Amino acid sequence: MLSPAPTQAPPVSFENTRVAFASKSDAQLRKVYALFAAMNNGSLVKTGSGLMKAALKWNLPGTQFLIKHSIFEQFCGGETIAECRPVTAELGKYNIGTILDYSVEGEGSDRSYDRTRDEILATIDEAHRSAHIPFSVFKVTGVANVAILEKIQAGQLLTTTEEAAHARAVARVEALCARAHQHGVRLFVDAEESWFQHTIDLLAYDMMAKYNQEKAIVWNTYQLYRHDRLEALKAAHQAATEAGYYFGVKLVRGAYMEKEARVARQRGQQNPINPTKQATDDLYDEALRYCVQHIDRISTCAGTHNEASSLFLTQLMQEAHLAPSDPRVWFAQLYGMSDNLSYNLANAGYNTAKYLPYGPVAAVMPYLLRRADENTAIAGQSSREFLLIQKEIRRRQGR
């Protein structure tokens, strides 16, 4: 008996700039072009970053206005959830979901942890009300003390005070997961540094066992630049299968490579990062394959700007006879970047979402400076984003 043909989906081309920048007017595209042209100048980015930080520190008049209407506007949705709504609606016109990402780092006090918990609860409520917000997201360190998380992973005994503080942190995580379950909103638990990631993993699995009985509500994140993460994913999937709950997985390459290498060196430990980028790429794609092979129990989000991996996942879906709109498979990119992926995937019917950071301008500056650094020209070559914008401007000019 012949097996059925793979599910056919519209071909996806990440070179299609007409689709990628369909939401941008000529004036908007020129503004984005000017911003990325500036970010392609490494010395300008370095100087400008220092000037922005100094101007904010000294509260110079007009500084926040200039930042908000340039780099902040490109990479963030606004300072509040309400300010993000027009962006959410605009993305929704192109069948792209929004993931509200509260990008304010905690101050290390119970008051700041409670404030962050309340803000994340508000994003879950917003997702419940909106047809265009498929996920909420949080970092455990936004609601919990890092030192205590690290101490738990190291197997050290907590003091009575620390035990009480950790109990309050677990209660905050529980409140977020309970609200997400109540509203049927998927909730990402972001990955963090390796020296307390296992503590986060165990907490995420506890929440999954409780709230993923009917479907994947709580999703854990795996940074595949770590050489042990695929094995950790497989073990967690096996445990979920044995316990009878659904498994939500967000796959990323990773965000703390230099810090991880530095801390491992300082502590005399093995570097947890893969030795080469190719090893990370191979491990990432292997993780995608594993998740699709176990689609009956695993729901997956490919959080990546890598074009090859994104295309690979579409091929895996076709081979597994999965429709592009299968609710168990998602693609996600950061707002303001990789529109050639997001808009072309969504245009072909794939579930696609943008991480949309928000928060007060001064508070999200660390995030904005990382984005500027990522889009800086390397070894005299223009960034991928800049080249695609150039291509679309030429296309519109008929050249």
CSV table of C-alpha atoms in Angstrom, one decimal, residues 9-399:
chain,number,residue,atom,x,y,z
A,9,ALA,CA,2.1,23.8,1.2
A,10,PRO,CA,2.8,26.9,-0.8
A,11,PRO,CA,6.6,27.2,-1.4
A,12,VAL,CA,8.4,29.6,1.0
A,13,SER,CA,11.1,32.0,-0.3
A,14,PHE,CA,12.9,34.1,2.3
A,15,GLU,CA,14.2,36.2,-0.6
A,16,ASN,CA,10.7,37.6,-1.4
A,17,THR,CA,11.0,41.2,-0.1
A,18,ARG,CA,7.7,42.2,-1.6
A,19,VAL,CA,6.0,40.0,1.0
A,20,ALA,CA,8.6,40.7,3.7
A,21,PHE,CA,8.0,44.5,3.7
A,22,ALA,CA,4.4,44.6,2.5
A,23,SER,CA,3.4,46.4,5.7
A,24,LYS,CA,5.9,49.2,5.2
A,25,SER,CA,5.1,52.4,3.2
A,26,ASP,CA,7.8,53.9,1.1
A,27,ALA,CA,8.4,56.5,3.8
A,28,GLN,CA,8.5,53.8,6.6
A,29,LEU,CA,10.9,51.7,4.5
A,30,ARG,CA,13.3,54.7,4.0
A,31,LYS,CA,13.2,55.4,7.8
A,32,VAL,CA,14.1,51.7,8.5
A,33,TYR,CA,16.8,51.9,5.8
A,34,ALA,CA,18.4,54.9,7.5
A,35,LEU,CA,18.3,53.2,10.9
A,36,PHE,CA,20.0,50.0,9.6
A,37,ALA,CA,22.5,52.0,7.6
A,38,ALA,CA,23.5,53.6,10.9
A,39,MET,CA,23.7,50.3,12.6
A,40,ASN,CA,25.9,48.9,9.9
A,41,ASN,CA,28.6,51.4,11.0
A,42,GLY,CA,30.4,49.7,13.9
A,43,SER,CA,32.1,52.8,15.2
A,44,LEU,CA,28.9,54.8,15.0
A,45,VAL,CA,27.0,52.1,17.0
A,46,LYS,CA,29.7,52.1,19.7
A,47,THR,CA,29.8,55.8,20.0
A,48,GLY,CA,26.1,56.2,19.8
A,49,SER,CA,25.5,53.6,22.4
A,50,GLY,CA,27.7,55.4,24.9
A,51,LEU,CA,26.1,58.7,24.1
A,52,MET,CA,22.6,57.3,24.6
A,53,LYS,CA,23.4,55.8,27.9
A,54,ALA,CA,25.1,59.0,29.1
A,55,ALA,CA,22.2,61.2,27.9
A,56,LEU,CA,19.7,59.0,29.7
A,57,LYS,CA,21.8,59.0,32.9
A,58,TRP,CA,21.9,62.8,32.9
A,59,ASN,CA,18.3,63.0,31.8
A,60,LEU,CA,19.1,65.4,28.9
A,61,PRO,CA,15.9,66.9,27.4
A,62,GLY,CA,14.6,65.2,24.3
A,63,THR,CA,16.7,62.0,24.8
A,64,GLN,CA,13.8,59.6,25.4
A,65,PHE,CA,11.8,61.2,22.6
A,66,LEU,CA,14.6,60.6,20.1
A,67,ILE,CA,15.2,57.1,21.2
A,68,LYS,CA,11.5,56.2,21.3
A,69,HIS,CA,11.0,57.4,17.7
A,70,SER,CA,14.1,55.7,16.3
A,71,ILE,CA,15.6,52.4,17.6
A,72,PHE,CA,12.9,51.9,20.2
A,73,GLU,CA,10.2,52.2,17.6
A,74,GLN,CA,12.0,49.6,15.4
A,75,PHE,CA,12.4,46.9,18.0
A,76,CYS,CA,9.8,47.5,20.7
A,77,GLY,CA,6.0,47.8,20.7
A,78,GLY,CA,5.7,50.6,23.2
A,79,GLU,CA,6.1,51.4,26.9
A,80,THR,CA,2.9,49.7,28.0
A,81,ILE,CA,0.6,46.9,26.9
A,82,ALA,CA,-1.9,49.6,25.7
A,83,GLU,CA,0.8,51.2,23.5
A,84,CYS,CA,1.5,47.8,21.9
A,85,ARG,CA,-2.0,47.2,20.7
A,86,PRO,CA,-1.7,49.1,17.3
A,87,VAL,CA,1.4,47.0,16.6
A,88,THR,CA,-0.4,43.8,17.5
A,89,ALA,CA,-3.3,44.7,15.3
A,90,GLU,CA,-1.0,45.6,12.4
A,91,LEU,CA,0.9,42.3,12.6
A,92,GLY,CA,-2.5,40.5,12.9
A,93,LYS,CA,-3.4,41.9,9.4
A,94,TYR,CA,-0.7,39.7,8.0
A,95,ASN,CA,-1.6,36.6,10.1
A,96,ILE,CA,1.4,37.2,12.4
A,97,GLY,CA,0.9,36.7,16.1
A,98,THR,CA,2.4,38.9,18.9
A,99,ILE,CA,4.2,37.7,22.0
A,100,LEU,CA,4.2,40.5,24.5
A,101,ASP,CA,7.7,40.4,26.2
A,102,TYR,CA,8.0,42.6,29.3
A,103,SER,CA,11.6,43.6,29.0
A,104,VAL,CA,12.3,45.3,32.3
A,105,GLU,CA,14.9,43.6,34.4
A,106,GLY,CA,14.0,42.9,38.1
A,107,GLU,CA,15.5,44.9,40.9
A,108,GLY,CA,16.0,41.9,43.2
A,109,SER,CA,13.3,42.7,45.8
A,110,ASP,CA,10.0,41.1,46.6
A,111,ARG,CA,8.3,44.3,45.5
A,112,SER,CA,9.9,44.2,42.1
A,113,TYR,CA,9.2,40.4,41.7
A,114,ASP,CA,5.5,41.0,42.6
A,115,ARG,CA,5.4,43.9,40.1
A,116,THR,CA,6.8,41.7,37.4
A,117,ARG,CA,4.3,38.9,38.2
A,118,ASP,CA,1.4,41.3,38.0
A,119,GLU,CA,2.7,42.6,34.6
A,120,ILE,CA,3.0,39.1,33.2
A,121,LEU,CA,-0.5,38.3,34.5
A,122,ALA,CA,-1.7,41.4,32.6
A,123,THR,CA,0.0,40.0,29.4
A,124,ILE,CA,-1.8,36.7,29.9
A,125,ASP,CA,-5.2,38.5,30.3
A,126,GLU,CA,-4.4,40.5,27.2
A,127,ALA,CA,-3.6,37.3,25.2
A,128,HIS,CA,-6.9,35.9,26.4
A,129,ARG,CA,-8.8,38.9,25.0
A,130,SER,CA,-6.9,39.1,21.7
A,131,ALA,CA,-7.1,36.9,18.7
A,132,HIS,CA,-3.6,37.9,17.7
A,133,ILE,CA,-1.6,37.0,20.9
A,134,PRO,CA,-0.9,33.2,20.8
A,135,PHE,CA,1.6,33.1,23.7
A,136,SER,CA,2.8,34.9,26.9
A,137,VAL,CA,6.3,34.7,28.2
A,138,PHE,CA,8.3,35.2,31.3
A,139,LYS,CA,11.8,34.8,32.8
A,140,VAL,CA,11.9,33.0,36.2
A,141,THR,CA,14.6,35.5,37.3
A,142,GLY,CA,12.0,38.2,36.9
A,143,VAL,CA,10.0,36.7,39.8
A,144,ALA,CA,12.7,34.8,41.8
A,145,ASN,CA,16.1,35.4,43.4
A,146,VAL,CA,19.0,34.3,41.1
A,147,ALA,CA,21.3,33.4,44.0
A,148,ILE,CA,18.7,31.1,45.5
A,149,LEU,CA,18.1,29.4,42.2
A,150,GLU,CA,21.8,28.9,41.8
A,151,LYS,CA,22.2,27.6,45.4
A,152,ILE,CA,19.4,25.0,44.8
A,153,GLN,CA,21.1,23.7,41.6
A,154,ALA,CA,24.5,23.4,43.5
A,155,GLY,CA,22.8,21.2,46.1
A,156,GLN,CA,23.4,23.7,48.9
A,157,LEU,CA,21.0,24.0,51.8
A,158,LEU,CA,18.9,27.1,52.0
A,159,THR,CA,18.5,29.1,55.1
A,160,THR,CA,15.1,29.5,56.6
A,161,THR,CA,14.9,33.0,55.1
A,162,GLU,CA,15.9,31.7,51.7
A,163,GLU,CA,13.4,28.8,51.9
A,164,ALA,CA,10.6,31.4,52.5
A,165,ALA,CA,11.8,33.6,49.7
A,166,HIS,CA,11.9,30.6,47.3
A,167,ALA,CA,8.4,29.5,48.3
A,168,ARG,CA,7.2,33.0,47.4
A,169,ALA,CA,8.9,32.7,44.1
A,170,VAL,CA,7.3,29.3,43.3
A,171,ALA,CA,4.0,30.8,44.3
A,172,ARG,CA,4.5,33.6,41.7
A,173,VAL,CA,5.3,31.1,39.0
A,174,GLU,CA,2.3,29.0,40.0
A,175,ALA,CA,0.1,32.1,39.8
A,176,LEU,CA,1.3,32.7,36.2
A,177,CYS,CA,0.7,29.1,35.1
A,178,ALA,CA,-2.7,28.9,36.8
A,179,ARG,CA,-3.9,32.1,35.0
A,180,ALA,CA,-2.5,30.8,31.7
A,181,HIS,CA,-4.3,27.5,32.2
A,182,GLN,CA,-7.5,29.3,33.2
A,183,HIS,CA,-7.5,31.3,30.0
A,184,GLY,CA,-6.0,28.6,27.7
A,185,VAL,CA,-3.1,30.8,26.9
A,186,ARG,CA,0.3,29.1,26.1
A,187,LEU,CA,3.1,30.3,28.4
A,188,PHE,CA,6.8,30.2,27.5
A,189,VAL,CA,9.3,29.8,30.4
A,190,ASP,CA,12.4,31.4,29.0
A,191,ALA,CA,15.8,29.8,29.2
A,192,GLU,CA,18.6,31.4,31.2
A,193,GLU,CA,22.2,30.8,32.4
A,194,SER,CA,23.4,27.2,32.8
A,195,TRP,CA,24.4,27.5,36.5
A,196,PHE,CA,20.7,27.7,37.5
A,197,GLN,CA,18.9,26.5,34.4
A,198,HIS,CA,18.3,23.0,35.9
A,199,THR,CA,16.4,24.6,38.8
A,200,ILE,CA,14.2,26.4,36.2
A,201,ASP,CA,13.7,23.2,34.2
A,202,LEU,CA,12.5,21.3,37.3
A,203,LEU,CA,10.1,24.1,38.1
A,204,ALA,CA,8.8,24.2,34.5
A,205,TYR,CA,8.3,20.4,34.6
A,206,ASP,CA,6.3,20.6,37.8
A,207,MET,CA,4.0,23.2,36.2
A,208,MET,CA,3.7,21.1,33.1
A,209,ALA,CA,2.6,18.0,35.1
A,210,LYS,CA,-0.1,20.1,36.7
A,211,TYR,CA,-1.3,22.3,33.8
A,212,ASN,CA,-0.5,20.3,30.6
A,213,GLN,CA,-3.0,17.5,31.1
A,214,GLU,CA,-5.2,18.4,28.2
A,215,LYS,CA,-2.7,20.3,26.0
A,216,ALA,CA,0.6,22.1,26.1
A,217,ILE,CA,0.0,25.3,28.2
A,218,VAL,CA,3.4,25.6,29.8
A,219,TRP,CA,6.4,25.5,27.4
A,220,ASN,CA,10.0,25.2,28.5
A,221,THR,CA,12.9,26.7,26.4
A,222,TYR,CA,16.0,24.8,25.3
A,223,GLN,CA,19.2,26.7,24.2
A,224,LEU,CA,20.7,24.4,21.6
A,225,TYR,CA,24.1,26.1,21.7
A,226,ARG,CA,24.6,24.0,24.8
A,227,HIS,CA,25.8,20.5,23.9
A,228,ASP,CA,23.6,18.7,26.5
A,229,ARG,CA,20.3,20.3,25.7
A,230,LEU,CA,18.9,17.8,23.2
A,231,GLU,CA,19.5,14.9,25.7
A,232,ALA,CA,17.8,17.0,28.4
A,233,LEU,CA,14.8,17.6,26.0
A,234,LYS,CA,14.6,13.9,25.2
A,235,ALA,CA,14.7,12.9,28.9
A,236,ALA,CA,12.0,15.5,29.8
A,237,HIS,CA,9.8,14.2,26.9
A,238,GLN,CA,10.2,10.7,28.2
A,239,ALA,CA,9.2,11.8,31.7
A,240,ALA,CA,6.2,13.7,30.3
A,241,THR,CA,5.1,10.6,28.3
A,242,GLU,CA,5.3,8.3,31.3
A,243,ALA,CA,3.4,10.8,33.5
A,244,GLY,CA,0.8,11.4,30.8
A,245,TYR,CA,1.1,15.2,30.2
A,246,TYR,CA,1.8,17.2,27.1
A,247,PHE,CA,5.1,18.7,26.4
A,248,GLY,CA,5.7,22.3,25.2
A,249,VAL,CA,9.1,23.1,23.7
A,250,LYS,CA,10.6,26.3,22.5
A,251,LEU,CA,13.9,25.8,20.6
A,252,VAL,CA,16.4,28.6,20.4
A,253,ARG,CA,20.1,28.7,19.7
A,254,GLY,CA,21.1,30.7,22.8
A,255,ALA,CA,21.7,34.1,24.3
A,256,TYR,CA,24.6,34.0,26.8
A,257,MET,CA,27.5,32.4,24.9
A,258,GLU,CA,30.3,34.8,26.0
A,259,LYS,CA,29.1,34.8,29.6
A,260,GLU,CA,28.8,31.1,29.7
A,261,ALA,CA,32.3,30.6,28.4
A,262,ARG,CA,33.7,33.2,30.9
A,263,VAL,CA,32.0,31.8,33.9
A,264,ALA,CA,33.0,28.2,33.1
A,265,ARG,CA,36.6,29.3,32.7
A,266,GLN,CA,36.5,31.2,36.0
A,267,ARG,CA,35.0,28.2,37.8
A,268,GLY,CA,37.4,25.7,36.2
A,269,GLN,CA,34.5,23.9,34.6
A,270,GLN,CA,33.9,22.5,31.1
A,271,ASN,CA,32.4,25.1,28.7
A,272,PRO,CA,28.7,24.0,28.2
A,273,ILE,CA,28.7,25.6,24.7
A,274,ASN,CA,29.2,23.6,21.5
A,275,PRO,CA,32.7,24.0,20.1
A,276,THR,CA,31.5,25.3,16.7
A,277,LYS,CA,28.5,27.1,15.2
A,278,GLN,CA,28.0,24.2,12.8
A,279,ALA,CA,27.7,21.9,15.8
A,280,THR,CA,25.0,24.2,17.2
A,281,ASP,CA,23.2,24.3,13.9
A,282,ASP,CA,23.3,20.5,13.6
A,283,LEU,CA,22.0,20.0,17.1
A,284,TYR,CA,19.2,22.6,16.6
A,285,ASP,CA,18.0,20.8,13.4
A,286,GLU,CA,18.2,17.4,15.2
A,287,ALA,CA,16.0,18.8,17.9
A,288,LEU,CA,13.5,20.0,15.4
A,289,ARG,CA,13.4,16.6,13.8
A,290,TYR,CA,12.9,14.9,17.2
A,291,CYS,CA,10.1,17.2,18.1
A,292,VAL,CA,8.2,16.6,14.8
A,293,GLN,CA,8.8,12.9,15.1
A,294,HIS,CA,7.0,13.0,18.5
A,295,ILE,CA,4.3,15.5,17.5
A,296,ASP,CA,1.7,13.4,19.2
A,297,ARG,CA,3.0,14.6,22.6
A,298,ILE,CA,5.3,17.6,21.8
A,299,SER,CA,4.2,21.0,20.7
A,300,THR,CA,7.1,23.1,19.2
A,301,CYS,CA,8.1,26.7,18.6
A,302,ALA,CA,11.2,27.3,16.5
A,303,GLY,CA,12.4,30.6,17.9
A,304,THR,CA,15.1,31.3,15.3
A,305,HIS,CA,16.2,33.9,12.7
A,306,ASN,CA,18.1,31.1,10.9
A,307,GLU,CA,16.7,30.7,7.4
A,308,ALA,CA,18.1,27.2,6.9
A,309,SER,CA,16.5,25.8,10.1
A,310,SER,CA,13.2,27.6,9.4
A,311,LEU,CA,13.1,26.0,5.9
A,312,PHE,CA,14.1,22.7,7.3
A,313,LEU,CA,11.1,22.7,9.7
A,314,THR,CA,8.7,23.4,6.9
A,315,GLN,CA,10.2,20.4,5.1
A,316,LEU,CA,9.9,18.2,8.2
A,317,MET,CA,6.2,19.2,8.5
A,318,GLN,CA,5.5,18.2,4.9
A,319,GLU,CA,7.3,14.9,5.3
A,320,ALA,CA,5.1,14.3,8.5
A,321,HIS,CA,2.0,15.2,6.6
A,322,LEU,CA,1.4,18.2,8.9
A,323,ALA,CA,-0.6,21.2,7.6
A,324,PRO,CA,1.2,24.5,7.8
A,325,SER,CA,-1.5,25.7,10.3
A,326,ASP,CA,-1.1,22.7,12.6
A,327,PRO,CA,-1.5,24.3,16.1
A,328,ARG,CA,1.4,22.2,17.5
A,329,VAL,CA,4.1,23.9,15.4
A,330,TRP,CA,5.1,27.6,15.5
A,331,PHE,CA,7.8,29.8,14.2
A,332,ALA,CA,8.9,33.0,16.1
A,333,GLN,CA,11.2,35.9,15.5
A,334,LEU,CA,12.0,39.2,17.2
A,335,TYR,CA,10.0,42.3,16.2
A,336,GLY,CA,11.9,44.5,13.9
A,337,MET,CA,14.1,41.7,12.6
A,338,SER,CA,13.9,38.9,10.0
A,339,ASP,CA,10.7,40.1,8.5
A,340,ASN,CA,11.7,38.1,5.4
A,341,LEU,CA,11.1,35.0,7.6
A,342,SER,CA,8.0,36.1,9.5
A,343,TYR,CA,6.0,37.6,6.7
A,344,ASN,CA,6.8,34.9,4.1
A,345,LEU,CA,6.1,32.0,6.6
A,346,ALA,CA,2.8,33.6,7.6
A,347,ASN,CA,1.9,34.3,3.9
A,348,ALA,CA,2.4,30.6,3.2
A,349,GLY,CA,0.0,29.7,6.1
A,350,TYR,CA,2.5,28.7,8.8
A,351,ASN,CA,1.9,29.7,12.4
A,352,THR,CA,4.2,32.6,13.0
A,353,ALA,CA,4.6,35.1,15.8
A,354,LYS,CA,6.8,38.1,16.7
A,355,TYR,CA,8.4,38.6,20.2
A,356,LEU,CA,7.3,42.2,21.0
A,357,PRO,CA,9.4,43.7,23.8
A,358,TYR,CA,7.9,46.6,25.7
A,359,GLY,CA,8.6,48.7,28.8
A,360,PRO,CA,9.9,52.2,29.7
A,361,VAL,CA,12.5,53.5,27.3
A,362,ALA,CA,15.3,53.7,29.8
A,363,ALA,CA,14.5,50.2,31.2
A,364,VAL,CA,14.7,48.4,27.8
A,365,MET,CA,18.0,50.1,26.8
A,366,PRO,CA,20.1,46.9,27.4
A,367,TYR,CA,17.8,45.1,25.0
A,368,LEU,CA,18.0,47.8,22.4
A,369,LEU,CA,21.8,48.0,22.6
A,370,ARG,CA,22.0,44.2,22.0
A,371,ARG,CA,19.8,44.5,18.9
A,372,ALA,CA,22.0,47.4,17.6
A,373,ASP,CA,25.1,45.3,18.2
A,374,GLU,CA,23.6,42.2,16.4
A,375,ASN,CA,22.8,44.3,13.3
A,376,THR,CA,26.3,45.9,13.1
A,377,ALA,CA,28.3,45.1,10.0
A,378,ILE,CA,30.8,42.3,10.4
A,379,ALA,CA,34.2,42.4,8.7
A,380,GLY,CA,33.1,45.0,6.3
A,381,GLN,CA,30.0,43.2,5.2
A,382,SER,CA,26.5,44.7,5.4
A,383,SER,CA,24.0,42.9,7.7
A,384,ARG,CA,21.4,40.6,6.2
A,385,GLU,CA,18.6,43.0,7.3
A,386,PHE,CA,20.2,46.0,5.5
A,387,LEU,CA,20.8,44.1,2.3
A,388,LEU,CA,17.1,43.0,2.2
A,389,ILE,CA,15.9,46.5,2.8
A,390,GLN,CA,18.1,47.7,0.0
A,391,LYS,CA,16.7,45.0,-2.3
A,392,GLU,CA,13.1,46.0,-1.6
A,393,ILE,CA,13.8,49.7,-2.2
A,394,ARG,CA,15.4,48.9,-5.6
A,395,ARG,CA,12.4,46.7,-6.4
A,396,ARG,CA,10.0,49.5,-5.7
A,397,GLN,CA,12.0,51.8,-7.8
A,398,GLY,CA,11.8,49.3,-10.7
A,399,ARG,CA,15.5,48.6,-10.7
